Tab-separated table of C-alpha atoms and ligand atoms in Angstrom:
chain	number	residue	atom	x	y	z
A	118	MET	CA	145.512	96.672	63.943
A	119	ASP	CA	143.146	98.167	66.714
A	120	LYS	CA	139.857	96.775	66.657
A	121	ASN	CA	137.921	99.564	65.159
A	122	VAL	CA	139.691	98.600	61.678
A	123	SER	CA	138.857	95.019	62.053
A	124	GLU	CA	135.473	95.601	62.242
A	125	LEU	CA	135.963	97.861	59.568
A	126	VAL	CA	137.484	94.975	57.309
A	127	SER	CA	135.235	92.462	58.322
A	128	GLN	CA	132.257	94.722	57.317
A	129	LEU	CA	134.715	95.116	54.305
A	130	ARG	CA	134.386	91.847	53.147
A	131	GLU	CA	130.627	91.272	53.946
A	132	LEU	CA	129.836	93.875	51.647
A	133	VAL	CA	132.595	92.498	49.324
A	134	GLY	CA	130.839	89.161	49.315
A	135	LYS	CA	127.393	91.028	48.971
A	136	GLN	CA	128.964	92.424	45.300
A	137	ARG	CA	130.354	89.316	44.294
A	138	ALA	CA	127.097	87.538	44.957
A	139	TYR	CA	124.914	89.544	42.379
A	140	GLY	CA	127.693	90.149	39.867
A	141	GLN	CA	127.762	86.380	39.724
A	142	ALA	CA	125.052	85.912	39.097
A	143	ALA	CA	124.631	88.571	36.039
A	144	GLY	CA	127.813	86.820	35.087
A	145	VAL	CA	126.051	83.413	34.761
A	146	MET	CA	123.328	85.271	33.192
A	147	TYR	CA	124.603	87.120	30.604
A	148	TYR	CA	126.917	83.202	29.445
A	149	ASP	CA	123.564	81.453	30.192
A	150	ALA	CA	122.533	83.402	27.739
A	151	ALA	CA	125.112	83.672	24.905
A	152	THR	CA	125.493	79.520	25.353
A	153	ALA	CA	121.759	77.557	26.294
A	154	ALA	CA	119.077	80.254	26.703
A	155	PRO	CA	116.150	80.102	24.354
A	156	ARG	CA	116.027	83.471	21.541
A	157	GLY	CA	112.445	83.818	23.247
A	158	GLY	CA	113.789	84.543	27.311
A	159	ALA	CA	115.533	88.115	26.480
A	160	ALA	CA	112.630	89.758	27.502
A	161	ASP	CA	111.989	88.093	30.986
A	162	ARG	CA	115.642	88.248	31.381
A	163	GLY	CA	115.778	91.941	30.817
A	164	LYS	CA	113.950	91.480	33.964
A	165	THR	CA	115.634	90.174	35.971
A	166	LEU	CA	118.413	92.147	35.259
A	167	ALA	CA	117.141	95.001	36.269
A	168	VAL	CA	115.875	94.175	39.692
A	169	LEU	CA	120.125	92.439	39.997
A	170	SER	CA	121.877	95.715	38.722
A	171	GLU	CA	119.758	97.966	41.101
A	172	VAL	CA	121.123	95.907	44.309
A	173	SER	CA	124.707	95.819	42.683
A	174	TYR	CA	124.482	99.519	41.832
A	175	GLU	CA	123.266	100.431	45.541
A	176	LEU	CA	125.696	97.874	46.760
A	177	GLU	CA	128.342	99.896	45.069
A	178	THR	CA	126.760	103.524	45.568
A	179	GLY	CA	125.388	103.330	48.905
A	180	GLU	CA	125.229	105.733	51.849
A	181	THR	CA	126.700	102.433	53.645
A	182	THR	CA	128.840	101.689	51.737
A	183	GLY	CA	130.377	105.621	50.368
A	184	ASN	CA	130.752	105.785	54.800
A	185	LEU	CA	132.448	102.555	54.718
A	186	LEU	CA	134.740	102.923	52.072
A	187	HIS	CA	135.455	106.196	53.677
A	188	ALA	CA	136.361	105.185	57.104
A	189	LEU	CA	138.422	102.190	56.171
A	190	ASP	CA	140.152	104.700	53.708
A	191	ALA	CA	141.386	107.066	56.341
A	192	VAL	CA	142.817	104.094	58.514
A	193	LYS	CA	144.482	103.049	55.477
A	194	GLU	CA	148.396	103.442	57.274
A	195	GLN	CA	146.952	100.473	59.309
A	196	LEU	CA	145.733	98.240	57.072
A	197	ASP	CA	147.681	95.346	54.842
A	198	PHE	CA	148.544	96.563	51.179
A	199	VAL	CA	145.770	94.276	49.274
A	200	THR	CA	143.204	95.240	51.496
A	201	ARG	CA	144.542	99.098	50.845
A	202	ARG	CA	144.830	98.624	47.212
A	203	GLU	CA	141.044	96.991	47.294
A	204	VAL	CA	139.539	100.164	49.072
A	205	SER	CA	141.190	101.965	47.073
A	206	GLU	CA	140.284	100.412	44.191
A	207	MET	CA	136.140	100.427	45.551
A	208	LEU	CA	136.447	104.174	46.061
A	209	ARG	CA	137.363	105.116	42.480
A	210	SER	CA	134.788	102.815	41.505
A	211	TYR	CA	132.011	104.145	44.133
A	212	GLU	CA	132.858	107.928	42.954
A	213	ARG	CA	132.835	106.762	39.709
A	214	THR	CA	129.415	104.709	39.132
A	215	LYS	CA	127.980	107.168	42.183
A	216	LYS	CA	128.496	110.341	38.673
A	217	ILE	CA	125.793	107.803	36.772
A	218	PRO	CA	121.810	108.134	37.155
A	219	LYS	CA	120.404	104.984	38.613
A	220	GLU	CA	117.885	104.616	36.563
A	221	GLU	CA	120.079	105.063	33.114
A	222	TYR	CA	122.322	102.300	34.878
A	223	ILE	CA	119.092	99.981	34.661
A	224	ALA	CA	117.879	101.060	31.778
A	225	TYR	CA	121.275	100.434	30.457
A	226	THR	CA	122.152	96.631	31.155
A	227	VAL	CA	118.644	96.032	30.603
A	228	LEU	CA	119.197	97.543	26.956
A	229	ILE	CA	122.246	95.526	26.549
A	230	ASN	CA	120.455	92.310	27.040
A	231	ASP	CA	118.105	93.218	24.633
A	232	ALA	CA	121.086	94.656	21.888
A	233	ASP	CA	122.486	91.376	22.393
A	234	ALA	CA	119.628	89.172	21.412
A	235	VAL	CA	118.616	91.487	18.637
A	236	TRP	CA	122.622	91.660	17.238
A	237	HIS	CA	123.326	87.308	17.399
A	238	LYS	CA	119.789	87.847	14.908
A	239	ALA	CA	120.330	90.288	12.598
A	240	LYS	CA	124.192	88.834	12.343
A	241	GLU	CA	122.709	85.602	11.424
A	242	GLU	CA	120.825	87.554	8.931
A	243	SER	CA	122.462	90.772	7.699
A	244	ASP	CA	120.636	92.843	8.277
A	245	TRP	CA	122.154	95.972	9.901
A	246	ALA	CA	118.674	98.463	10.078
A	247	SER	CA	117.114	95.757	13.300
A	248	PHE	CA	120.464	96.680	14.871
A	249	GLU	CA	120.749	100.385	14.490
A	250	PRO	CA	118.346	101.526	16.778
A	251	TYR	CA	119.562	99.850	19.121
A	252	MET	CA	123.567	100.821	18.298
A	253	GLU	CA	121.994	104.748	18.089
A	254	LYS	CA	121.195	104.075	21.859
A	255	ILE	CA	124.172	102.637	23.134
A	256	VAL	CA	126.317	105.774	21.261
A	257	GLU	CA	123.944	108.165	22.842
A	258	PHE	CA	124.741	106.370	26.633
A	259	ASN	CA	128.422	106.023	25.674
A	260	ARG	CA	128.562	109.915	25.213
A	261	LYS	CA	126.422	110.020	28.576
A	262	LEU	CA	128.752	108.337	30.413
A	263	ALA	CA	131.792	109.770	28.984
A	264	CYS	CA	130.638	113.538	30.233
A	265	TRP	CA	129.474	111.419	33.758
A	266	LEU	CA	132.663	110.102	34.475
A	267	ALA	CA	135.415	112.427	33.218
A	268	PRO	CA	133.350	115.714	31.729
A	269	GLU	CA	137.298	117.614	31.868
A	270	LYS	CA	138.175	114.377	29.580
A	271	LYS	CA	137.395	114.824	25.600
A	272	PRO	CA	134.053	111.946	25.355
A	273	TYR	CA	136.279	109.445	23.670
A	274	ASP	CA	139.350	109.309	26.164
A	275	ALA	CA	137.106	108.842	29.104
A	276	LEU	CA	135.892	105.671	27.085
A	277	LEU	CA	139.583	104.229	26.121
A	278	ASP	CA	140.117	104.806	30.277
A	279	GLU	CA	137.562	102.700	31.524
A	280	TYR	CA	139.378	99.517	29.220
A	281	GLU	CA	143.109	100.514	29.659
A	282	ARG	CA	143.778	103.370	32.726
A	283	GLY	CA	145.743	105.919	31.150
A	284	LEU	CA	145.279	105.289	27.454
A	285	THR	CA	143.988	108.313	25.604
A	286	MET	CA	143.902	108.979	21.639
A	287	GLU	CA	146.774	111.253	22.090
A	288	LYS	CA	148.548	107.591	22.572
A	289	CYS	CA	145.950	105.480	20.911
A	290	ASP	CA	147.745	107.765	17.540
A	291	ALA	CA	151.064	107.968	18.416
A	292	PHE	CA	150.900	103.713	18.441
A	293	PHE	CA	149.146	103.298	15.149
A	294	ALA	CA	151.143	105.764	13.565
A	295	ILE	CA	154.037	103.048	14.276
A	296	LEU	CA	152.079	100.643	13.143
A	297	LYS	CA	150.750	101.967	9.769
A	298	GLU	CA	154.024	103.411	8.529
A	299	ARG	CA	156.108	100.492	9.451
A	300	LEU	CA	153.633	97.383	8.661
A	301	VAL	CA	151.564	98.591	5.471
A	302	PRO	CA	154.799	98.521	3.522
A	303	LEU	CA	155.226	95.308	4.483
A	304	ILE	CA	151.782	94.209	3.572
A	305	HIS	CA	152.076	95.595	0.737
A	306	GLN	CA	155.400	94.147	-0.294
A	307	ILE	CA	153.809	90.057	0.164
A	308	THR	CA	150.424	90.944	-1.711
A	309	GLU	CA	153.590	92.203	-4.586
A	310	LYS	CA	155.044	89.172	-3.763
A	311	GLY	CA	151.741	87.433	-4.434
A	312	ILE	CA	153.113	83.917	-2.974
A	313	GLN	CA	150.827	82.038	-1.121
A	314	PRO	CA	150.925	78.500	0.021
A	315	ASP	CA	148.215	75.936	-0.827
A	316	ASP	CA	146.055	76.273	2.129
A	317	SER	CA	142.966	74.515	0.289
A	318	PHE	CA	143.308	71.238	2.917
A	319	ILE	CA	141.792	73.773	6.079
A	320	HIS	CA	138.591	73.627	3.525
A	321	LEU	CA	137.685	70.703	3.306
A	322	ASP	CA	135.085	69.525	5.667
A	323	TYR	CA	136.540	68.875	9.730
A	324	PRO	CA	132.955	67.794	12.090
A	325	ILE	CA	132.035	69.421	14.526
A	326	GLU	CA	132.483	66.607	17.109
A	327	GLN	CA	136.343	65.685	16.233
A	328	GLN	CA	137.027	69.391	16.517
A	329	ARG	CA	135.348	69.622	19.780
A	330	LYS	CA	138.383	67.687	20.736
A	331	LEU	CA	140.851	68.978	19.340
A	332	SER	CA	140.029	71.708	21.484
A	333	ASP	CA	140.488	69.482	24.801
A	334	TRP	CA	143.693	68.842	23.427
A	335	LEU	CA	144.613	72.254	22.925
A	336	MET	CA	143.331	73.440	27.156
A	337	ASN	CA	145.455	70.864	27.701
A	338	ALA	CA	148.092	71.532	25.614
A	339	ILE	CA	148.147	75.262	27.196
A	340	GLY	CA	147.719	73.877	30.194
A	341	ILE	CA	144.957	74.814	31.739
A	342	ASP	CA	143.172	73.049	34.454
A	343	ARG	CA	139.704	72.152	33.606
A	344	GLU	CA	138.414	71.333	37.102
A	345	TYR	CA	138.329	74.987	37.318
A	346	CYS	CA	137.717	75.814	32.958
A	347	SER	CA	134.961	74.586	30.868
A	348	ILE	CA	134.360	75.213	27.562
A	349	GLY	CA	131.060	76.317	25.622
A	350	GLU	CA	129.967	77.160	22.230
A	351	THR	CA	128.804	81.256	21.023
A	352	GLU	CA	128.209	82.753	18.070
A	353	HIS	CA	131.089	84.842	19.173
A	354	PRO	CA	133.873	83.666	20.863
A	355	PHE	CA	134.322	85.587	24.638
A	356	THR	CA	135.751	84.717	28.683
A	357	ASN	CA	134.150	84.793	31.571
A	358	GLY	CA	136.319	84.516	34.812
A	359	PHE	CA	133.857	84.203	37.748
A	360	SER	CA	137.202	83.505	39.920
A	361	LYS	CA	140.082	81.548	39.954
A	362	HIS	CA	137.914	78.571	40.444
A	363	ASP	CA	135.530	79.244	38.007
A	364	VAL	CA	136.620	80.233	34.793
A	365	ARG	CA	134.072	79.781	31.015
A	366	ILE	CA	135.863	79.981	27.377
A	367	THR	CA	133.565	79.898	24.553
A	368	THR	CA	134.559	78.943	20.996
A	369	HIS	CA	132.448	78.709	17.687
A	370	TYR	CA	133.099	76.260	15.021
A	371	HIS	CA	133.081	76.329	11.501
A	372	LEU	CA	132.727	72.792	9.427
A	373	ASN	CA	135.264	74.550	6.450
A	374	ASP	CA	137.547	76.336	8.325
A	375	PRO	CA	139.304	74.600	11.784
A	376	LEU	CA	141.842	76.754	12.241
A	377	SER	CA	138.815	79.321	13.578
A	378	SER	CA	138.271	77.420	16.271
A	379	LEU	CA	142.262	76.339	17.398
A	380	PHE	CA	143.318	79.564	18.015
A	381	SER	CA	140.615	80.555	19.159
A	382	VAL	CA	140.439	78.435	21.662
A	383	VAL	CA	144.062	79.126	22.484
A	384	HIS	CA	142.763	82.756	22.228
A	385	GLU	CA	140.304	82.276	24.897
A	386	GLY	CA	142.838	80.244	27.133
A	387	GLY	CA	145.274	82.309	27.217
A	388	HIS	CA	142.434	84.734	28.753
A	389	ALA	CA	141.795	82.365	31.092
A	390	LEU	CA	145.256	80.952	32.536
A	391	TYR	CA	145.443	84.828	33.291
A	392	GLU	CA	142.281	84.130	35.309
A	393	LEU	CA	142.937	81.358	37.195
A	394	HIS	CA	146.677	81.839	37.889
A	395	VAL	CA	145.562	85.783	40.579
A	396	SER	CA	147.263	84.858	43.604
A	397	ASP	CA	145.418	82.965	46.554
A	398	GLU	CA	145.393	85.404	48.545
A	399	LEU	CA	143.080	88.399	45.915
A	400	GLN	CA	140.443	85.341	45.411
A	401	ASP	CA	137.131	87.281	47.567
A	402	THR	CA	138.912	90.359	47.066
A	403	THR	CA	137.490	92.945	44.943
A	404	ILE	CA	140.851	92.976	43.059
A	405	GLY	CA	141.041	89.318	41.932
A	406	GLY	CA	141.152	89.392	38.451
A	407	GLY	CA	142.381	90.620	35.637
A	408	VAL	CA	143.499	94.270	35.631
A	409	SER	CA	142.421	96.389	32.179
A	410	MET	CA	141.721	94.475	28.543
A	411	GLY	CA	145.261	95.468	27.352
A	412	ILE	CA	146.826	93.444	29.946
A	413	HIS	CA	143.947	90.675	29.367
A	414	GLU	CA	144.544	91.046	25.509
A	415	CYS	CA	148.332	90.650	25.791
A	416	GLN	CA	147.570	87.255	27.309
A	417	SER	CA	145.669	86.066	25.204
A	418	ARG	CA	147.235	86.839	21.721
A	419	PHE	CA	150.689	85.808	23.235
A	420	PHE	CA	149.013	82.686	23.619
A	421	GLU	CA	147.226	82.512	20.460
A	422	ASN	CA	149.697	84.372	17.872
A	423	ILE	CA	153.336	84.168	19.728
A	424	ILE	CA	152.872	80.930	21.006
A	425	GLY	CA	150.034	78.975	19.385
A	426	ARG	CA	150.721	79.768	15.460
A	427	SER	CA	154.981	79.087	16.603
A	428	ARG	CA	156.883	76.630	14.965
A	429	GLY	CA	157.156	74.821	18.037
A	430	PHE	CA	153.079	74.499	19.083
A	431	ILE	CA	152.753	73.120	15.230
A	432	HIS	CA	155.587	70.479	15.579
A	433	ASN	CA	153.317	69.298	18.567
A	434	LEU	CA	150.174	70.083	17.269
A	435	LEU	CA	150.422	68.119	13.625
A	436	PRO	CA	150.552	64.787	14.656
A	437	GLU	CA	147.200	65.734	17.039
A	438	LEU	CA	145.466	67.017	14.328
A	439	GLN	CA	146.642	63.832	11.813
A	440	THR	CA	144.582	61.951	14.231
A	441	LEU	CA	141.710	63.552	14.185
A	442	PHE	CA	141.625	64.532	10.658
A	443	PRO	CA	143.311	61.490	8.914
A	444	GLU	CA	142.136	61.872	5.390
A	445	GLN	CA	141.715	65.712	5.757
A	446	MET	CA	145.422	66.137	6.765
A	447	LYS	CA	146.673	63.483	4.712
A	448	GLY	CA	150.007	64.584	2.922
A	449	VAL	CA	150.129	67.892	5.064
A	450	THR	CA	153.982	68.605	6.372
A	451	GLU	CA	154.496	70.757	9.367
A	452	GLU	CA	155.947	73.552	7.065
A	453	LEU	CA	152.683	74.177	5.434
A	454	LEU	CA	151.125	74.051	8.387
A	455	TYR	CA	152.785	76.748	9.888
A	456	ARG	CA	152.385	78.859	6.222
A	457	VAL	CA	148.987	78.307	6.450
A	458	ALA	CA	148.610	79.202	9.692
A	459	ASN	CA	150.038	82.524	9.345
A	460	VAL	CA	149.629	83.049	5.660
A	461	ALA	CA	149.241	87.563	5.719
A	462	LYS	CA	146.494	88.350	3.713
A	463	PRO	CA	143.902	90.820	3.889
A	464	SER	CA	141.089	89.254	5.327
A	465	LEU	CA	137.462	90.115	5.862
A	466	ILE	CA	137.364	89.061	10.030
A	467	ARG	CA	139.026	90.621	12.853
A	468	THR	CA	139.137	87.258	14.582
A	469	GLU	CA	140.115	84.993	12.118
A	470	ALA	CA	143.264	88.265	11.113
A	471	ASP	CA	146.572	86.616	10.799
A	472	GLU	CA	149.105	89.018	12.603
A	473	LEU	CA	150.266	91.313	10.923
A	474	THR	CA	146.885	92.270	9.300
A	475	TYR	CA	144.722	92.005	12.226
A	476	ALA	CA	145.793	96.417	13.578
A	477	LEU	CA	144.727	97.479	10.476
A	478	HIS	CA	141.294	95.782	11.476
A	479	ILE	CA	141.547	97.701	15.172
A	480	ILE	CA	142.600	100.872	13.558
A	481	ILE	CA	139.446	100.879	11.752
A	482	ARG	CA	137.461	100.555	14.591
A	483	TYR	CA	139.355	102.672	16.470
A	484	GLU	CA	138.942	105.361	13.701
A	485	LEU	CA	134.810	104.879	13.482
A	486	GLU	CA	134.610	104.645	17.307
A	487	LYS	CA	136.332	108.101	17.754
A	488	GLN	CA	133.841	109.626	15.158
A	489	LEU	CA	130.722	108.015	16.909
A	490	ILE	CA	131.961	109.744	20.366
A	491	GLU	CA	132.523	113.036	18.460
A	492	GLY	CA	129.504	112.976	16.506
A	493	SER	CA	131.493	113.896	13.278
A	494	LEU	CA	129.392	110.180	11.680
A	495	ALA	CA	126.141	108.925	12.128
A	496	VAL	CA	125.438	105.503	13.495
A	497	SER	CA	123.115	105.586	9.797
A	498	GLU	CA	126.147	106.508	8.124
A	499	LEU	CA	128.308	103.480	10.403
A	500	PRO	CA	127.784	100.266	7.222
A	501	THR	CA	128.889	102.764	4.827
A	502	ALA	CA	131.657	103.966	6.606
A	503	TRP	CA	133.010	100.275	7.767
A	504	ASN	CA	132.905	99.329	3.708
A	505	GLU	CA	135.232	102.144	2.301
A	506	ARG	CA	137.526	101.239	5.420
A	507	VAL	CA	137.888	98.148	4.519
A	508	LYS	CA	138.140	99.049	1.324
A	509	ALA	CA	141.231	101.492	1.831
A	510	TYR	CA	143.014	99.385	4.742
A	511	LEU	CA	142.866	96.303	3.652
A	512	GLY	CA	141.807	96.544	-0.048
A	513	LEU	CA	138.756	94.330	-0.043
A	514	ASN	CA	134.666	95.095	-0.671
A	515	VAL	CA	132.527	94.090	1.862
A	516	PRO	CA	129.529	91.582	0.755
A	517	ASP	CA	127.201	91.558	3.912
A	518	ASP	CA	126.686	93.664	7.011
A	519	ARG	CA	127.703	90.228	8.333
A	520	HIS	CA	131.019	89.785	7.260
A	521	GLY	CA	131.275	94.274	7.693
A	522	VAL	CA	129.805	96.454	10.575
A	523	LEU	CA	127.780	92.840	12.235
A	524	GLN	CA	130.777	90.679	12.767
A	525	ASP	CA	131.971	91.532	15.977
A	526	SER	CA	129.645	91.662	19.433
A	527	HIS	CA	131.512	94.456	21.395
A	528	TRP	CA	129.100	97.266	20.166
A	529	SER	CA	126.027	95.202	20.897
A	530	GLY	CA	127.845	94.262	24.461
A	531	GLY	CA	127.747	98.459	24.712
A	532	SER	CA	131.880	98.278	24.639
A	533	ILE	CA	132.940	101.395	22.794
A	534	GLY	CA	136.738	102.032	23.647
A	535	TYR	CA	137.588	98.327	23.719
A	536	PHE	CA	139.263	97.524	20.353
A	537	PRO	CA	142.124	99.165	20.994
A	538	SER	CA	143.611	96.968	23.646
A	539	TYR	CA	143.435	94.306	21.056
A	540	ALA	CA	146.514	96.005	19.181
A	541	LEU	CA	148.243	96.948	22.510
A	542	GLY	CA	147.662	93.706	24.573
A	543	SER	CA	149.665	92.688	20.707
A	544	ALA	CA	152.741	94.815	21.013
A	545	TYR	CA	153.129	94.266	24.382
A	546	GLY	CA	153.456	90.853	23.959
A	547	ALA	CA	156.136	91.146	21.779
A	548	GLN	CA	158.252	92.956	24.443
A	549	LEU	CA	157.141	90.783	27.284
A	550	LEU	CA	158.749	87.817	25.243
A	551	THR	CA	162.063	89.969	24.325
A	552	GLU	CA	162.343	90.046	28.277
A	553	MET	CA	161.414	86.336	28.104
A	554	ARG	CA	164.028	85.094	25.990
A	555	LYS	CA	166.797	86.447	28.270
A	556	THR	CA	166.211	84.153	30.993
A	557	MET	CA	164.870	81.219	28.442
A	558	ASP	CA	165.117	79.379	25.509
A	559	PHE	CA	161.482	80.256	24.209
A	560	ASP	CA	161.782	78.359	21.354
A	561	ALA	CA	162.590	75.234	22.988
A	562	VAL	CA	160.339	75.186	25.836
A	563	VAL	CA	157.340	75.475	23.239
A	564	ALA	CA	158.237	72.825	20.844
A	565	SER	CA	159.191	70.300	24.100
A	566	GLY	CA	155.310	70.914	24.420
A	567	ASP	CA	155.659	71.545	28.242
A	568	LEU	CA	155.151	75.207	28.528
A	569	LYS	CA	155.020	75.662	32.526
A	570	PRO	CA	158.105	77.920	32.153
A	571	ILE	CA	156.698	79.834	30.492
A	572	ARG	CA	153.453	80.101	32.495
A	573	ASP	CA	155.453	80.171	35.597
A	574	TRP	CA	157.265	83.181	34.223
A	575	LEU	CA	153.444	84.576	33.397
A	576	THR	CA	152.356	83.798	36.849
A	577	GLU	CA	154.956	85.482	38.167
A	578	ARG	CA	155.288	88.771	36.681
A	579	VAL	CA	151.838	89.283	35.770
A	580	TRP	CA	149.240	86.866	36.475
A	581	SER	CA	149.193	86.475	40.306
A	582	LYS	CA	148.909	90.158	40.836
A	583	GLY	CA	145.471	90.242	39.562
A	584	SER	CA	144.703	93.761	39.731
A	585	LEU	CA	146.975	94.710	42.496
A	586	TYR	CA	148.296	97.704	40.529
A	587	ASP	CA	147.337	99.955	37.728
A	588	PRO	CA	147.832	98.102	34.113
A	589	GLN	CA	150.964	100.030	33.306
A	590	GLU	CA	152.981	99.552	36.095
A	591	VAL	CA	152.392	95.692	35.887
A	592	PHE	CA	152.890	95.737	32.669
A	593	GLU	CA	156.212	97.252	33.350
A	594	GLN	CA	156.936	95.541	36.546
A	595	ALA	CA	156.749	92.461	33.844
A	596	ALA	CA	158.974	93.587	31.026
A	597	GLY	CA	161.526	95.807	33.197
A	598	ALA	CA	161.288	98.465	30.927
A	599	ALA	CA	158.443	101.640	29.870
A	600	PHE	CA	156.440	99.754	26.571
A	601	ASP	CA	158.363	100.504	23.387
A	602	PRO	CA	155.884	100.085	20.648
A	603	THR	CA	159.538	99.050	18.092
A	604	TYR	CA	159.453	95.520	19.445
A	605	TYR	CA	156.077	94.492	17.689
A	606	THR	CA	156.813	95.855	14.648
A	607	ASP	CA	160.314	94.331	14.824
A	608	TYR	CA	158.887	91.067	15.771
A	609	LEU	CA	156.479	90.913	13.153
A	610	THR	CA	158.344	92.612	10.246
A	611	ARG	CA	160.973	89.663	11.737
A	612	LYS	CA	158.434	87.076	10.959
A	613	TYR	CA	156.866	87.497	8.047
A	614	SER	CA	160.563	88.435	5.896
A	615	GLU	CA	161.711	85.216	7.099
A	616	LEU	CA	157.921	83.384	6.107
A	617	TYR	CA	157.977	85.497	2.964
A	618	GLN	CA	161.348	85.390	1.707
A	619	LEU	CA	161.424	89.339	1.745
B	768	ZN	ZN1	140.452	88.451	23.928
């Protein structure tokens, strides 16, 4: 590397350091808003975020940045592999973000901050009308965003690509068609059989203070180093990763449903493990985080379901539950807990849905988003359209918008096109499990209570790579084959046929 090139690289490091500083500042404010900040502070916070986002926009798209990235791109043969990838990814963001007018970019940051605050209250009070004007603006911005980013694409395709590079409606349609074809009959068979385990013990009072202790146990059980990962409490659980040394997960405790937070913690814990295990050489670069939402949800759903809802995990979980909740868990057997944790039953809330009916929740959101963005569904019609689809797909009546259209935080957070990543990630996980089983006695490892072999496998094949490769490449390197959704439908068919003796 000649002197000129090393000078360019040190300028790059300086730029990345600044970008990270502003990114982290905004991220901490987001986390603070969701966990600790008083509701009345939203408007002031919006002003601060506007200032931060303007600086971020300029750092990402300014002339100096453009010149530097183009200069580095011109000598890319002399750059090491990591820096070359970093430059190409930054150049991609530079070119994409530059297409968004600065005023719109800043205004959207402020809008999302306001929308999030309004959504919290709207959800609490089940008051769609107060959120509707914000949703109007969010949809309108996302339509414009799609045109700015990729005018040659169908708008919703452009948005899907934001969360999972390369994902299109065509791919989603084909994927969801397979899920519907294979899973809907299975759900019907279970419903017709009409035999469900007695889950009354799970609706007793489970004191929040004890549930917090359970969260500590869970984080420890899946191997999270608490030195670098904390847990907070929010309306809607999420994970924030600022670096591999500062990851925050959150949960929401329900007095009469400890499984809700339990599986949320394991889910968010899966996201956290991914961020915590990115290779040290990617630390301080722009490619030191998880590569896409699909790959991220693969990790979280793998921990939540494939590990968390397995017999082996339940075997280790039960004694802990019985210690923390001796009265509530009296007489509960391993078999009963396993069955209750895996009840397949249409329900209203996506984050609490079982593995089998979960995909239907995603399909509902996917179809609605598609219509919203193509303009065949007005925002004002969204609650009705939501309720109709829940009736059609899940056979349930939605009692209020809190349990319907207002339940998720994604839209108020400005994310349209995110939801399919959950189903895709779940399906990725089932295929990785098949690959893992080739060299590991997976069930024995989970039952042993020491998940290190699984973490090591995922670290080597997925986590350590950060964003060094495109999501599809990361998946194929890990799975050793192209994506095939039938691994997922086979996994679910096997699991639920055994559970319900079909
Ligand atoms: Zn997740």
